[in-house]
Tab-separated table of C-alpha atoms and ligand atoms in Angstrom:
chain	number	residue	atom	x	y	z
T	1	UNK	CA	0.000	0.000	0.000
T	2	UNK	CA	1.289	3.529	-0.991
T	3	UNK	CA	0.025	6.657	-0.140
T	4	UNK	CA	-1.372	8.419	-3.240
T	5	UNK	CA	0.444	11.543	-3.939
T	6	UNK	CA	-2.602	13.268	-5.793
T	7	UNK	CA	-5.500	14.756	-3.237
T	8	UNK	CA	-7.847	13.823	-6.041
T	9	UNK	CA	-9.998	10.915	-5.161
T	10	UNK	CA	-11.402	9.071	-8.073
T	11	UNK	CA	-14.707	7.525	-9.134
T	12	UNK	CA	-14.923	3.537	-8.800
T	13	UNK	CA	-10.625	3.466	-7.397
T	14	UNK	CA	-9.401	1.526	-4.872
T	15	UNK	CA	-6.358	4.017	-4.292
T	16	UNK	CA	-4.801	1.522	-1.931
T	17	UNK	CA	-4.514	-0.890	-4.783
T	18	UNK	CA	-3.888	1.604	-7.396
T	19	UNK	CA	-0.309	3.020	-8.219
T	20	UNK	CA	-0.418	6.583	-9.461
T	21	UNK	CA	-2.381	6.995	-12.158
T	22	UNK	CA	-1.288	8.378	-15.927
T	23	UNK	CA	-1.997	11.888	-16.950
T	24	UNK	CA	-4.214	11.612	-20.511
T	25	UNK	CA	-3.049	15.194	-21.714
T	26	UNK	CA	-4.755	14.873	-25.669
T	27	UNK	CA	-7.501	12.762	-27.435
T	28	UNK	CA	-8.134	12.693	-31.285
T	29	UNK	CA	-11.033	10.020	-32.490
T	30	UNK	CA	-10.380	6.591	-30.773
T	31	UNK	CA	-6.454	7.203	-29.498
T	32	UNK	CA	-5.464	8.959	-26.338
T	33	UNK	CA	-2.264	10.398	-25.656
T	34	UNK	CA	-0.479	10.567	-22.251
T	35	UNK	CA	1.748	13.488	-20.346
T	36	UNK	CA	4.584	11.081	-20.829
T	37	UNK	CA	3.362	10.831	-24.601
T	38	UNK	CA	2.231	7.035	-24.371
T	39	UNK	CA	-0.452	6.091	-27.166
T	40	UNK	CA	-3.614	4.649	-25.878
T	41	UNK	CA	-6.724	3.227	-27.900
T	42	UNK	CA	-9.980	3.954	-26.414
T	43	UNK	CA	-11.976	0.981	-26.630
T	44	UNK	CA	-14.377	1.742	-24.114
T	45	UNK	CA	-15.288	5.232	-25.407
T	46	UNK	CA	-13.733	6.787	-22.350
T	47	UNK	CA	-16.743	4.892	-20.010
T	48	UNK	CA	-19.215	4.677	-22.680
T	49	UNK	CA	-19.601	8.177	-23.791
T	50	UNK	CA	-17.734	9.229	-26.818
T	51	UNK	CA	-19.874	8.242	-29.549
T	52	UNK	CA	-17.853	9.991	-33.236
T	53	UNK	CA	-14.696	9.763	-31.609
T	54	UNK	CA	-12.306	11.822	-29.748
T	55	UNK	CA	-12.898	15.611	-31.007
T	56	UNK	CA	-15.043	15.271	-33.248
T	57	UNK	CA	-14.447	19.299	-35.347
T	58	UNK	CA	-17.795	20.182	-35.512
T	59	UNK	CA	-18.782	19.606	-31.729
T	60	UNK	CA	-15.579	21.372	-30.926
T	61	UNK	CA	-16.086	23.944	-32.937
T	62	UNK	CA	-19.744	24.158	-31.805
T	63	UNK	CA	-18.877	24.598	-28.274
T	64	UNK	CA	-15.902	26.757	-29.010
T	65	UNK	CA	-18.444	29.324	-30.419
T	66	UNK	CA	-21.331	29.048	-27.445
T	67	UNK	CA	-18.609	30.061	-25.112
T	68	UNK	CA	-18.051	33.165	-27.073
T	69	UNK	CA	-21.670	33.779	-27.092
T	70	UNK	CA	-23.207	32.857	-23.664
T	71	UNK	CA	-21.309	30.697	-21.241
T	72	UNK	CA	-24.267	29.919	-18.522
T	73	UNK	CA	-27.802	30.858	-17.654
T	74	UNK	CA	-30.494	30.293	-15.436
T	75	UNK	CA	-33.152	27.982	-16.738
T	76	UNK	CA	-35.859	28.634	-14.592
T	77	UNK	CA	-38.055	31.901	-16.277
T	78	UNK	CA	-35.589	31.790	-18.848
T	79	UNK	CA	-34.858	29.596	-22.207
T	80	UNK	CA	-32.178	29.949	-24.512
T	81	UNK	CA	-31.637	28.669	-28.336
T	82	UNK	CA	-29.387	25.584	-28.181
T	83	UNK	CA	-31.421	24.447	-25.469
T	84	UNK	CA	-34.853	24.898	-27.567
T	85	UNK	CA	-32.978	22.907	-30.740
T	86	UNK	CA	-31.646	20.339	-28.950
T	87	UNK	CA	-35.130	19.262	-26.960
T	88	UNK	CA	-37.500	20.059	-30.789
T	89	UNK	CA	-34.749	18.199	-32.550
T	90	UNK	CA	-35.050	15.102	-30.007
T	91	UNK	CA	-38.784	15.313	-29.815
T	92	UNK	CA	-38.618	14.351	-33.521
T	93	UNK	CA	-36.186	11.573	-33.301
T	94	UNK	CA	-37.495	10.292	-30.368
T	95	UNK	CA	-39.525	7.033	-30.280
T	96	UNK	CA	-43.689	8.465	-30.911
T	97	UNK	CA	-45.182	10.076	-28.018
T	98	UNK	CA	-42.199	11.723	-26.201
T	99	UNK	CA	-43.264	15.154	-26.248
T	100	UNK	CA	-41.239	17.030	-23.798
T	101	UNK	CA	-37.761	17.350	-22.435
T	102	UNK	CA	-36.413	18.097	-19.214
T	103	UNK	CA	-32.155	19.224	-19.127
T	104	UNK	CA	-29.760	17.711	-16.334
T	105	UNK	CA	-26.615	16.763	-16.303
T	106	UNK	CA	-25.814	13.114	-15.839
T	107	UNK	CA	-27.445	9.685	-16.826
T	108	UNK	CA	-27.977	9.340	-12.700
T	109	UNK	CA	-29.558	12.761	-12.406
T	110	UNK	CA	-31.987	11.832	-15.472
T	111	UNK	CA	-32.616	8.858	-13.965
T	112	UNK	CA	-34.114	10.572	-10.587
T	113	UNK	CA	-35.956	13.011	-12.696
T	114	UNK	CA	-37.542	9.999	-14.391
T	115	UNK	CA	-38.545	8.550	-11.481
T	116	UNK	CA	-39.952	11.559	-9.777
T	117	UNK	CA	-41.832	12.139	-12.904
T	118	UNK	CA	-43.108	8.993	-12.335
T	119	UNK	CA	-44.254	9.678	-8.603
T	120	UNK	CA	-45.433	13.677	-9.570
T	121	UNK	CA	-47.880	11.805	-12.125
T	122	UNK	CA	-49.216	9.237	-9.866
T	123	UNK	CA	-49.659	11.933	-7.108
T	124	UNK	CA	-52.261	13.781	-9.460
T	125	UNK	CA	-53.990	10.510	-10.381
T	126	UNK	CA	-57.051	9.273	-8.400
T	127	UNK	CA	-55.589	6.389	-6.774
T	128	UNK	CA	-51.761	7.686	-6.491
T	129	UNK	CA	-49.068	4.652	-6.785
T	130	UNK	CA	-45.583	4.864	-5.448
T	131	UNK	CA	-44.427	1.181	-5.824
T	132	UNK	CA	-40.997	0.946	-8.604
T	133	UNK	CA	-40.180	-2.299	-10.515
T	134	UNK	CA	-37.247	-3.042	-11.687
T	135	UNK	CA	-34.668	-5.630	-12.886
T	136	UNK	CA	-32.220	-7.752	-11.420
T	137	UNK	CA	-28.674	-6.866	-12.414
T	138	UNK	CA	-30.118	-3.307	-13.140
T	139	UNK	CA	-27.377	-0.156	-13.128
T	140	UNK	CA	-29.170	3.410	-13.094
T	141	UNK	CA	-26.590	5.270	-11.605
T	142	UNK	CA	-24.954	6.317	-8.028
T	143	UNK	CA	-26.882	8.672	-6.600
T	144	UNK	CA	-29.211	7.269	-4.043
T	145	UNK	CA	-32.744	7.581	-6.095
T	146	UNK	CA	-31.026	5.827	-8.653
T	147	UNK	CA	-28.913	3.382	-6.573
T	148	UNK	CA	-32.420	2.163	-4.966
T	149	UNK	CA	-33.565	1.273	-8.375
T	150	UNK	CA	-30.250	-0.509	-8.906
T	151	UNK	CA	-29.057	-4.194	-8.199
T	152	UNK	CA	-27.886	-4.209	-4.570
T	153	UNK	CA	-24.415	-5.513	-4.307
T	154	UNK	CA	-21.040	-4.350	-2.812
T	155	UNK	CA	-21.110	-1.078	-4.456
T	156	UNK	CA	-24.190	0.131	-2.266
T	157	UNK	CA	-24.229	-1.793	0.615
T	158	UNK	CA	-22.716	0.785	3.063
T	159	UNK	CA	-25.821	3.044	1.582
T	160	UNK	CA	-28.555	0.107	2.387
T	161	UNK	CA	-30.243	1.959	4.951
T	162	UNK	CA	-31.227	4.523	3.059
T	163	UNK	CA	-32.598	2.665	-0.553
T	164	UNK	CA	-36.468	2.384	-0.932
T	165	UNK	CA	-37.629	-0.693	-1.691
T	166	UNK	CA	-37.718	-2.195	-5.086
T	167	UNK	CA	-39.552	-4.972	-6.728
T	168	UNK	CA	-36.871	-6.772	-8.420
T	169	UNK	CA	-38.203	-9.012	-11.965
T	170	UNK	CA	-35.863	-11.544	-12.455
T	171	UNK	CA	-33.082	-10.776	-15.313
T	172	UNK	CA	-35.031	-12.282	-18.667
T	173	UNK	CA	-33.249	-15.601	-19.202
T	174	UNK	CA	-34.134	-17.456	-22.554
T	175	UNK	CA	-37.986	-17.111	-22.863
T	176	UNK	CA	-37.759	-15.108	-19.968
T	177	UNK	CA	-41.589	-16.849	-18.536
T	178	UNK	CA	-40.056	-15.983	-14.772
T	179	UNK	CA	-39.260	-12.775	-15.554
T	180	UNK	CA	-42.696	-11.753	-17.498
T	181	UNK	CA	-44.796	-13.620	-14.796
T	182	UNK	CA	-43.132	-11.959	-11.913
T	183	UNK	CA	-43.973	-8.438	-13.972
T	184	UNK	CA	-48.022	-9.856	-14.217
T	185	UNK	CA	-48.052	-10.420	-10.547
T	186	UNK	CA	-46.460	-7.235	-9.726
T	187	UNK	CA	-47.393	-4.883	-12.237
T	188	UNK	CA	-50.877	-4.041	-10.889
T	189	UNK	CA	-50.430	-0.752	-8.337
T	190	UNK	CA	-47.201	-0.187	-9.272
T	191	UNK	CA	-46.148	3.535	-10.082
T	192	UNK	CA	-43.766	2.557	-12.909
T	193	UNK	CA	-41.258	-0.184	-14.406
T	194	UNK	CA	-37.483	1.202	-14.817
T	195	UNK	CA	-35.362	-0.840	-17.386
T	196	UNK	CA	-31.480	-0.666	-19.912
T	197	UNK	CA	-33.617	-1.768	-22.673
T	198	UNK	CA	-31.656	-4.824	-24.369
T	199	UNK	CA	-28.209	-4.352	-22.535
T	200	UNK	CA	-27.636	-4.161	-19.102
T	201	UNK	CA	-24.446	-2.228	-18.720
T	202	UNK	CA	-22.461	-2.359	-15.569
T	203	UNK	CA	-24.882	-5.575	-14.305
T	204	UNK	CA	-22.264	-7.177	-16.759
T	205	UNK	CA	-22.954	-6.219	-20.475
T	206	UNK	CA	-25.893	-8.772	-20.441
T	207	UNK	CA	-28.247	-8.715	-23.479
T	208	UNK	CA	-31.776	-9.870	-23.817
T	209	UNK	CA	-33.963	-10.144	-26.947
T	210	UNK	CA	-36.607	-7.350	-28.394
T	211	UNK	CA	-39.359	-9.620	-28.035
T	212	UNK	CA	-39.401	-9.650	-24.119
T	213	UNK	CA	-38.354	-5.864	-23.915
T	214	UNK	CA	-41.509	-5.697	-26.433
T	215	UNK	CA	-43.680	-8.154	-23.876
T	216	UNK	CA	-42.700	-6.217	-20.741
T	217	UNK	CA	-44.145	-3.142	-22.180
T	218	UNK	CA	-47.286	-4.599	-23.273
T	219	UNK	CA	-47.698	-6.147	-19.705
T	220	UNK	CA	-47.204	-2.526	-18.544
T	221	UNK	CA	-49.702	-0.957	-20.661
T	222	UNK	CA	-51.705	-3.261	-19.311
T	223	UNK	CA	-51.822	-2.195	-16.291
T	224	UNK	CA	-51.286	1.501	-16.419
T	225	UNK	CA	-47.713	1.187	-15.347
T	226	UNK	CA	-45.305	3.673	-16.784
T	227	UNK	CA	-42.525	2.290	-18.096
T	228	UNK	CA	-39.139	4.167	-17.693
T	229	UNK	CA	-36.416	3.105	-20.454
T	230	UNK	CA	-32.891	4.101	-19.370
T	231	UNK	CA	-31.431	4.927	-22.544
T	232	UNK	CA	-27.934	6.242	-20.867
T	233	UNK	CA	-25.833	3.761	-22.268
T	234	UNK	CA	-27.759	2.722	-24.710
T	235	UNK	CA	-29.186	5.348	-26.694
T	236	UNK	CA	-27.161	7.384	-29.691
T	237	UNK	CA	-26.650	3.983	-31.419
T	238	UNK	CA	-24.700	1.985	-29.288
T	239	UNK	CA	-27.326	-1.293	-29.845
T	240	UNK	CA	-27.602	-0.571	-33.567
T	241	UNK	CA	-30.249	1.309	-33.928
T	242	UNK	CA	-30.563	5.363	-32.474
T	243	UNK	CA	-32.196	3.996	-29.599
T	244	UNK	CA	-32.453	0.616	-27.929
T	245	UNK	CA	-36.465	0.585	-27.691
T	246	UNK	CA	-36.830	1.006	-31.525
T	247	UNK	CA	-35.576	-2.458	-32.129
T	248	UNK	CA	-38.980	-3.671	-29.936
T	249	UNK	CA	-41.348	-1.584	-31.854
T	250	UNK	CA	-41.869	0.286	-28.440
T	251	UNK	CA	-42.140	3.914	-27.006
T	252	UNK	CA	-41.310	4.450	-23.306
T	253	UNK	CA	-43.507	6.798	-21.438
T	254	UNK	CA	-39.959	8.282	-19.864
T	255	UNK	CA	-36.685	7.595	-21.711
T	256	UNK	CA	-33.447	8.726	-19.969
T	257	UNK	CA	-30.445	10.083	-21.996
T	258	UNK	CA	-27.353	11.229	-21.473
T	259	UNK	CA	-23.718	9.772	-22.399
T	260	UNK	CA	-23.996	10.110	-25.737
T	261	UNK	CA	-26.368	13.185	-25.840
T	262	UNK	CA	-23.155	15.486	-26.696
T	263	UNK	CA	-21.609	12.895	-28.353
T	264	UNK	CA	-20.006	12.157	-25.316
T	265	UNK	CA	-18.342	15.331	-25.324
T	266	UNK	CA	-19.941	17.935	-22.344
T	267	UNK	CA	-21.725	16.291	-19.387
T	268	UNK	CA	-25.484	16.956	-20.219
T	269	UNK	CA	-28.550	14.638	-20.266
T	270	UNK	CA	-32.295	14.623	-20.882
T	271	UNK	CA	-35.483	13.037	-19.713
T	272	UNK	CA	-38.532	12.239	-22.055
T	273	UNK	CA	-42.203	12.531	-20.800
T	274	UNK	CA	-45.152	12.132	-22.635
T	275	UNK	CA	-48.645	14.766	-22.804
T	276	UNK	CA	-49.580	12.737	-19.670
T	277	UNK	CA	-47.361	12.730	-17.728
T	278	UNK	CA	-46.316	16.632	-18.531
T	279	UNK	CA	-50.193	17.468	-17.958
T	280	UNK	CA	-49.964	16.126	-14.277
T	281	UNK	CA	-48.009	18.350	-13.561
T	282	UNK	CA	-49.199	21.358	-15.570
T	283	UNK	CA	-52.048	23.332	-13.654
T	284	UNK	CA	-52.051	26.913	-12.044
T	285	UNK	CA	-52.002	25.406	-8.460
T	286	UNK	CA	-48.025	25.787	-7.584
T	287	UNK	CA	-47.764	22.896	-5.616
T	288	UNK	CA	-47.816	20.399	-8.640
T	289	UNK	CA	-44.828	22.379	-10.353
T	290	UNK	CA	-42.175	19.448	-11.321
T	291	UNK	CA	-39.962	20.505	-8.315
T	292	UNK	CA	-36.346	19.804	-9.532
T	293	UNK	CA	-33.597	21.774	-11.016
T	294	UNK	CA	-29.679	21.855	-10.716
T	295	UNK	CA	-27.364	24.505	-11.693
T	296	UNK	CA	-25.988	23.679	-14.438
T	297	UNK	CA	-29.495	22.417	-16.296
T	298	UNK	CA	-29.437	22.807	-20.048
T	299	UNK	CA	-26.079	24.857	-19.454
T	300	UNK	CA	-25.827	26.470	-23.270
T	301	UNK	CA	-21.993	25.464	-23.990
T	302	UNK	CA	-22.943	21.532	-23.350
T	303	UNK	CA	-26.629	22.020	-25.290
T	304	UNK	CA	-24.749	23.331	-28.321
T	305	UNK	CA	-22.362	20.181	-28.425
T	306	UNK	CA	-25.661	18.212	-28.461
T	307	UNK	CA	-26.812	20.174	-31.230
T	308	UNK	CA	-23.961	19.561	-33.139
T	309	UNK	CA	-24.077	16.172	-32.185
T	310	UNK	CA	-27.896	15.538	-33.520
T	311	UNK	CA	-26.817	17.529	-36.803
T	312	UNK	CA	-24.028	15.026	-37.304
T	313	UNK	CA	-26.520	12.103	-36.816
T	314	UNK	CA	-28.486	13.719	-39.373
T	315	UNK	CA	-25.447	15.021	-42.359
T	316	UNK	CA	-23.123	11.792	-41.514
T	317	UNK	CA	-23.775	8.267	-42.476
T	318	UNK	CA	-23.744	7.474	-38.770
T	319	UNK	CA	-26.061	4.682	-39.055
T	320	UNK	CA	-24.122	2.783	-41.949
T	321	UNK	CA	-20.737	3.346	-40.036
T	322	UNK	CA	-22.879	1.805	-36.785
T	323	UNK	CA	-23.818	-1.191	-38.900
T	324	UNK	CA	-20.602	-2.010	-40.507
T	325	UNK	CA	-18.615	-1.808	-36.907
T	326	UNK	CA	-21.436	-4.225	-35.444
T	327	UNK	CA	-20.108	-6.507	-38.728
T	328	UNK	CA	-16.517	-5.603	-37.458
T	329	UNK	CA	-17.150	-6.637	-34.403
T	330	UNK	CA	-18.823	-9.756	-35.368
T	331	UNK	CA	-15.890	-10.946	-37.593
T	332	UNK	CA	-13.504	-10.317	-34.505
T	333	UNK	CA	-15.729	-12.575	-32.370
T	334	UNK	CA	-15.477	-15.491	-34.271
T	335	UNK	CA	-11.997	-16.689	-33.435
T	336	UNK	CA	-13.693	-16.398	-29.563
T	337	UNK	CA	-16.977	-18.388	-29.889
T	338	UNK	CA	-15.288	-21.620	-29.956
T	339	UNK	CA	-12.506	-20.540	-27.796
T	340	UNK	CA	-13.131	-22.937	-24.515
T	341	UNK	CA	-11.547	-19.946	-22.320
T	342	UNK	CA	-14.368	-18.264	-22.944
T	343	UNK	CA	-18.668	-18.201	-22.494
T	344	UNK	CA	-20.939	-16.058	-22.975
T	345	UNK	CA	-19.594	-14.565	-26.016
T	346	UNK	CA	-22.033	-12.301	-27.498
T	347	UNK	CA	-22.752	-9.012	-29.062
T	348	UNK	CA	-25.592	-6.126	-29.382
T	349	UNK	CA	-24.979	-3.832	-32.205
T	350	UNK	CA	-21.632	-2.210	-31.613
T	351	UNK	CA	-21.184	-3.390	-28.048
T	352	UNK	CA	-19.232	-7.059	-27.885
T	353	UNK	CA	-18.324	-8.716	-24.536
T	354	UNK	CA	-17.493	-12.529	-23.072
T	355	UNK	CA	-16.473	-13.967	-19.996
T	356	UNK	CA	-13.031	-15.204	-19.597
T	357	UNK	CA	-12.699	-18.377	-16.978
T	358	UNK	CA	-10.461	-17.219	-14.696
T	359	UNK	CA	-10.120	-19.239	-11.244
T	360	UNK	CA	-11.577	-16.824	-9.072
T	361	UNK	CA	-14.585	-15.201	-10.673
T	362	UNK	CA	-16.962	-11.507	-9.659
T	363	UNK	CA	-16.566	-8.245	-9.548
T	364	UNK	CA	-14.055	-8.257	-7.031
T	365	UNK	CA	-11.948	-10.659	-7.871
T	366	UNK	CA	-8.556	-9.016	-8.447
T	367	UNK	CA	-8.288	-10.240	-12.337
T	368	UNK	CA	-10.471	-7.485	-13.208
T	369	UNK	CA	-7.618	-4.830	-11.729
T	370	UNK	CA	-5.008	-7.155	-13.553
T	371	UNK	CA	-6.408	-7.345	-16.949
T	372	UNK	CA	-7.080	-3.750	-17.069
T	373	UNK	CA	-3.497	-3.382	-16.256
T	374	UNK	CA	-2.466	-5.949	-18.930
T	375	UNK	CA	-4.296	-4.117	-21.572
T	376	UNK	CA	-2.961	-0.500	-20.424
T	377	UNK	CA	0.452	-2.048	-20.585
T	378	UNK	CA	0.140	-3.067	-24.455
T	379	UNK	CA	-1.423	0.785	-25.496
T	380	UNK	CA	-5.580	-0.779	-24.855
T	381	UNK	CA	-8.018	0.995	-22.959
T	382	UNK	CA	-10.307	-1.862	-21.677
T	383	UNK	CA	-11.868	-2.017	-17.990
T	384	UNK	CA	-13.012	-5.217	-17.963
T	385	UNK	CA	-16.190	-6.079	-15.459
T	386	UNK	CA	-14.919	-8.482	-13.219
T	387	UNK	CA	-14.103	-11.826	-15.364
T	388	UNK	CA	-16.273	-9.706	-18.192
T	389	UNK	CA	-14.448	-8.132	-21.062
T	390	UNK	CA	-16.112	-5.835	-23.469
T	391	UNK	CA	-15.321	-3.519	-26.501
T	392	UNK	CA	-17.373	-1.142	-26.665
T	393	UNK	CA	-15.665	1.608	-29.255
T	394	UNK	CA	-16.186	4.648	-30.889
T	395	UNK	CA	-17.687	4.391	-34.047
T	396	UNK	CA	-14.915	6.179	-35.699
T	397	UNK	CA	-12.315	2.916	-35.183
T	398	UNK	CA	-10.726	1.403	-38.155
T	399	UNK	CA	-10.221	-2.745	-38.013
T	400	UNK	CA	-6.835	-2.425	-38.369
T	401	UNK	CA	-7.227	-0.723	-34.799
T	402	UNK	CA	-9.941	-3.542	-33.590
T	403	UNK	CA	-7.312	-6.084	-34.435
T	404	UNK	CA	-5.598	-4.513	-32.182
T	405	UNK	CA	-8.034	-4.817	-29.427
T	406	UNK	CA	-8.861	-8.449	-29.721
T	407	UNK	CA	-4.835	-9.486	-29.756
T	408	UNK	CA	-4.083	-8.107	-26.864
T	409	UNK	CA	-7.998	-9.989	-25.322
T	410	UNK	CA	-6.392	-13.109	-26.523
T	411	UNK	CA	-2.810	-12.569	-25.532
T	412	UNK	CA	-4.754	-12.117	-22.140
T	413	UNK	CA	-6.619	-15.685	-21.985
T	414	UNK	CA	-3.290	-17.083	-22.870
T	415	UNK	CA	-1.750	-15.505	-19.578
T	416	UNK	CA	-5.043	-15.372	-17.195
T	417	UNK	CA	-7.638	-17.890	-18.848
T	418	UNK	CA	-8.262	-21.467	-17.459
T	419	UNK	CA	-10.496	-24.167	-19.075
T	420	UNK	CA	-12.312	-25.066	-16.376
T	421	UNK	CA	-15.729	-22.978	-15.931
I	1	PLP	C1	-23.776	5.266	-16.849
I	1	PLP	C2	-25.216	4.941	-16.610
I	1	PLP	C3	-26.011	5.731	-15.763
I	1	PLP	C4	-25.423	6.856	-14.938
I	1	PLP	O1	-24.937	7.877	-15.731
I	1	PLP	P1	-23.900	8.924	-15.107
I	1	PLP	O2	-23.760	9.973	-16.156
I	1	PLP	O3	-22.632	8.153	-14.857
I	1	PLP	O4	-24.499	9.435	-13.842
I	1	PLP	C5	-27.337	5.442	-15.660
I	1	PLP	N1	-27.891	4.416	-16.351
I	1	PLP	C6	-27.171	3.644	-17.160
I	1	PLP	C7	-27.841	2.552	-17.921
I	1	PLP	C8	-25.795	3.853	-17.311
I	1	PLP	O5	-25.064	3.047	-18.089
C-alpha cells in the first residue's frame, strides 16, 4: 500500500490498490495520448460516452463558439436557443409520443428526474401509486434515487439503509416466462417499471432479446404502469439502432439520456415525458410544479455540443458506419466463440463482450484490476467487469485498430484464462 500523492480521489478506485495513475493530456477520435506521450486506444469510449470519436471538429467547434456567445444561464423563467434545438430536434427523433424534455446533467440525475416524474404523475392521479419495478442486475446510476432502483451488491451496501424498496423481476433468461410472470403479478399498483432496454451495462454487459423488452411493455400498458427506459448507455446507437427501444417496436412513457447526448463530449442529459405525464403536472395550483432543477441544467456550452451532435446524426452516415462496426465486431468474435476460455460470447450492435474463466470469478476478484493493467500495458483501454471483457468503441475505429483490441484480449486468456468454468 502507498500513499497516493494526488488529493484527487477518483470515481470507482481503490487508491490503496492503485499506483499513481497516468496523466491523458490529448484525445483525437479513438487514441489517447499521455503526459509522458504514451499512445492509448480507447476501446471503451472513455466509459461509454464518446460516440464519433475523440474531437469530433464540428462539436468542438460548436462549443468553441457558445462560449463566445453565452457561457451559462439560469433555466428557470428563462430559455435559450441551443437548449430549444436540442429538446424540438429530439422530440422528432425520439420514439412516438415523447413530447417534452427536461435538461440535467448526468445519466444518474436523469434517472431521478424519471422517477420523480413517475411519482409527480401518480400523485395527481385518483388512486396515487408509489411502488418501482425493476430488474435484477439493473445499473441506473450512483446517486441514491437511482442506486435504490439498482441491483444491490457491494457497491451500495454501506448506503442500504437509506434505498427504498424495489420490486426486483428476475433478469429475462431465454424465454424469460419468470421474468414476465413476476412483472403480471407485480405490475398491478405499481407507479412505474425502470429498465437498460436490451443491454444491461455495468450488471455485466448482459443482453436480452426485443421480443421480451416488447412483452414487458405490453404487460405494462396493461396495467397503467409507466414504463421508464434508461437509454444512458444505450441510446445514440450503441445497440444498432438510435435507440435501444426502436428495435422492440416500443415507445417508453420516460426515456433517460445522457452519455452520448453530446456525443459524449460535455456532461449533459435529458429526460422524455409524454402529454400525460407533462399534464400532471401542468395546472395553475403551484404545488404540482415538477420541483427539480440543478445549476448547471441545459447549461448552453454543453446544449450546443448536443446540437452539433444531432446535426451530425443527421449530415453523416452514422447509421451505416454503426452497422458495418457491429459486422466488425462480429468478424472479430469469431476466433472467440469456440474458444473454450471463454462463455458467454455475445454481441448487441456495436457493443461485444465474453467472460473469460479465470479461477476466481466476480466483480471483485482481483483479475479485473489485472487485466485492465495488462491491456494498459500493451497501449488498450479496456476495464473489464470483473471476469467480463467488453469492446465497446467509438464508431470512428478502423479494423486495423480492432485487431488490435482483440490481440491483446487473446494474448490475455493465454496468460489469465483457465479451461475449467
Ligand atoms: C452510466 C449509466 C447511468 C449513470 O450515468 P452517469 O452519467 O454516470 O451518472 C445510468 N444508467 C445507465 C444505464 C448507465 O449506463
Amino acid at each position: 500500500m502507498t500513499t497516493p500523492k494526488s488529493p484527487v480521489w477518483h470515481p470507482f478506485t481503490q487508491h490503496a490498490l492503485t499506483p499513481d495513475m497516468p496523466l491523458v493530456a490529448t484525445g483525437e477520435g479513438a487514441w489517447l495520448q499521455t503526459q509522458g506521450g504514451d499512445r492509448l486506444l480507447d476501446a471503451i469510449s472513455s466509459w461509454w460516452v464518446i460516440t464519433h470519436g475523440h474531437r469530433h471538429p464540428r462539436i468542438v467547434a460548436a462549443a468553441k463558439a457558445q462560449l463566445d456567445q453565452l457561457d451559462q444561464v439560469i433555466f428557470a423563467g428563462y430559455s435559450h436557443q441551443p437548449a430549444e434545438d436540442v429538446a424540438r430536434e429530439l422530440v422528432r427523433i425520439a420514439p412516438p409520443g415523447l413530447a417534452h424534455v427536461f435538461y440535467s446533467d448526468s445519466g444518474s440525475t436523469a434517472v431521478e428526474v424519471g422517477l420523480k416524474m413517475a411519482l409527480g404523475y401518480w400523485r395527481a392521479q385518483a388512486k396515487p401509486r408509489h411502488r418501482i419495478l425493476a430488474l435484477e442486475h439493473a445499473y441506473h446510476g450512483d446517486t441514491i434515487g437511482a442506486m435504490a432502483a439498482g441491483a444491490r451488491g457491494v457497491f451500495n451496501a454501506a448506503y442500504e439503509p437509506l434505498l427504498f424498496d424495489v420490486e426486483r423481476l428476475p433478469f429475462p433468461q431465454g424465454a424469460a416466462a419468470d421474468t414476465l410472470a413476476a412483472l403480471e403479478k407485480l405490475a398491478p399498483d405499481a407507479a412505474a417499471l425502470i429498465v437498460e432496454p436490451l443491454l444491461l451495462g455495468a450488471g455485466g454487459m448482459l443482453t436480452y432479446p426485443a421480443e421480451i423488452l416488447a412483452a414487458m411493455k405490453r404487460i405494462c400498458e396493461k396495467h397503467g404502469v409507466l414504463f421508464i427506459a434508461d437509454e444512458v448507455l444505450t441510446g445514440f446507437g450503441r445497440t444498432g439502432s438510435l435507440f435501444a427501444c426502436e428495435q422492440a417496436g416500443i415507445a417508453p412513457d420516460i426515456l433517460c439520456l445522457a452519455k452520448g447526448l453530446s456525443g459524449g463530449v460535455l456532461p449533459l442529459a435529458a429526460t422524455l415525458a409524454t402529454e400525460e405525464i407533462f399534464a400532471a403536472h401542468f395546472s395553475t395550483d403551484r404545488s404540482r410544479t415538477f420541483f427539480h432543477s440543478s445549476s448547471f441544467t441545459a447549461n448552453p456550452v454543453a446544449c450546443a455540443a448536443a446540437r452539433a451532435n444531432l446535426e451530425i446524426w443527421k449530415s453523416e452516415p452514422v447509421t451505416d458506419r454503426i452497422k458495418a462496426l457491429g459486422l466488425l465486431q462480429e468478424e472479430r468474435l469469431a476466433a472467440f466463440r469456440h474458444d473454450r476460455r471463454f462463455s458467454q460470447v455475445r454481441r448487441i450492435g456495436t457493443v461485444t463482450a465474453l467472460d473469460l474463466k479465470v479461477p476466481d470469478r466476480g466483480y471483485l476478484a482481483g483479475v479485473g484490476p489485472d487485466l485492465a493493467r495488462f491491456f494498459a500495458g500493451r497501449g488498450i483501454l479496456l476495464r473489464p467487469l470483473g471476469n467480463t471483457i467488453y469492446v465497446l468503441p467509438p464508431y470512428c475505429v478502423i479494423p486495423s485498430e480492432l485487431d488490435l483490441v482483440y490481440d491483446v484480449i487473446a494474448a490475455a486468456a493465454a496468460k489469465f484464462g483457465s479451461l475449467q468454468a
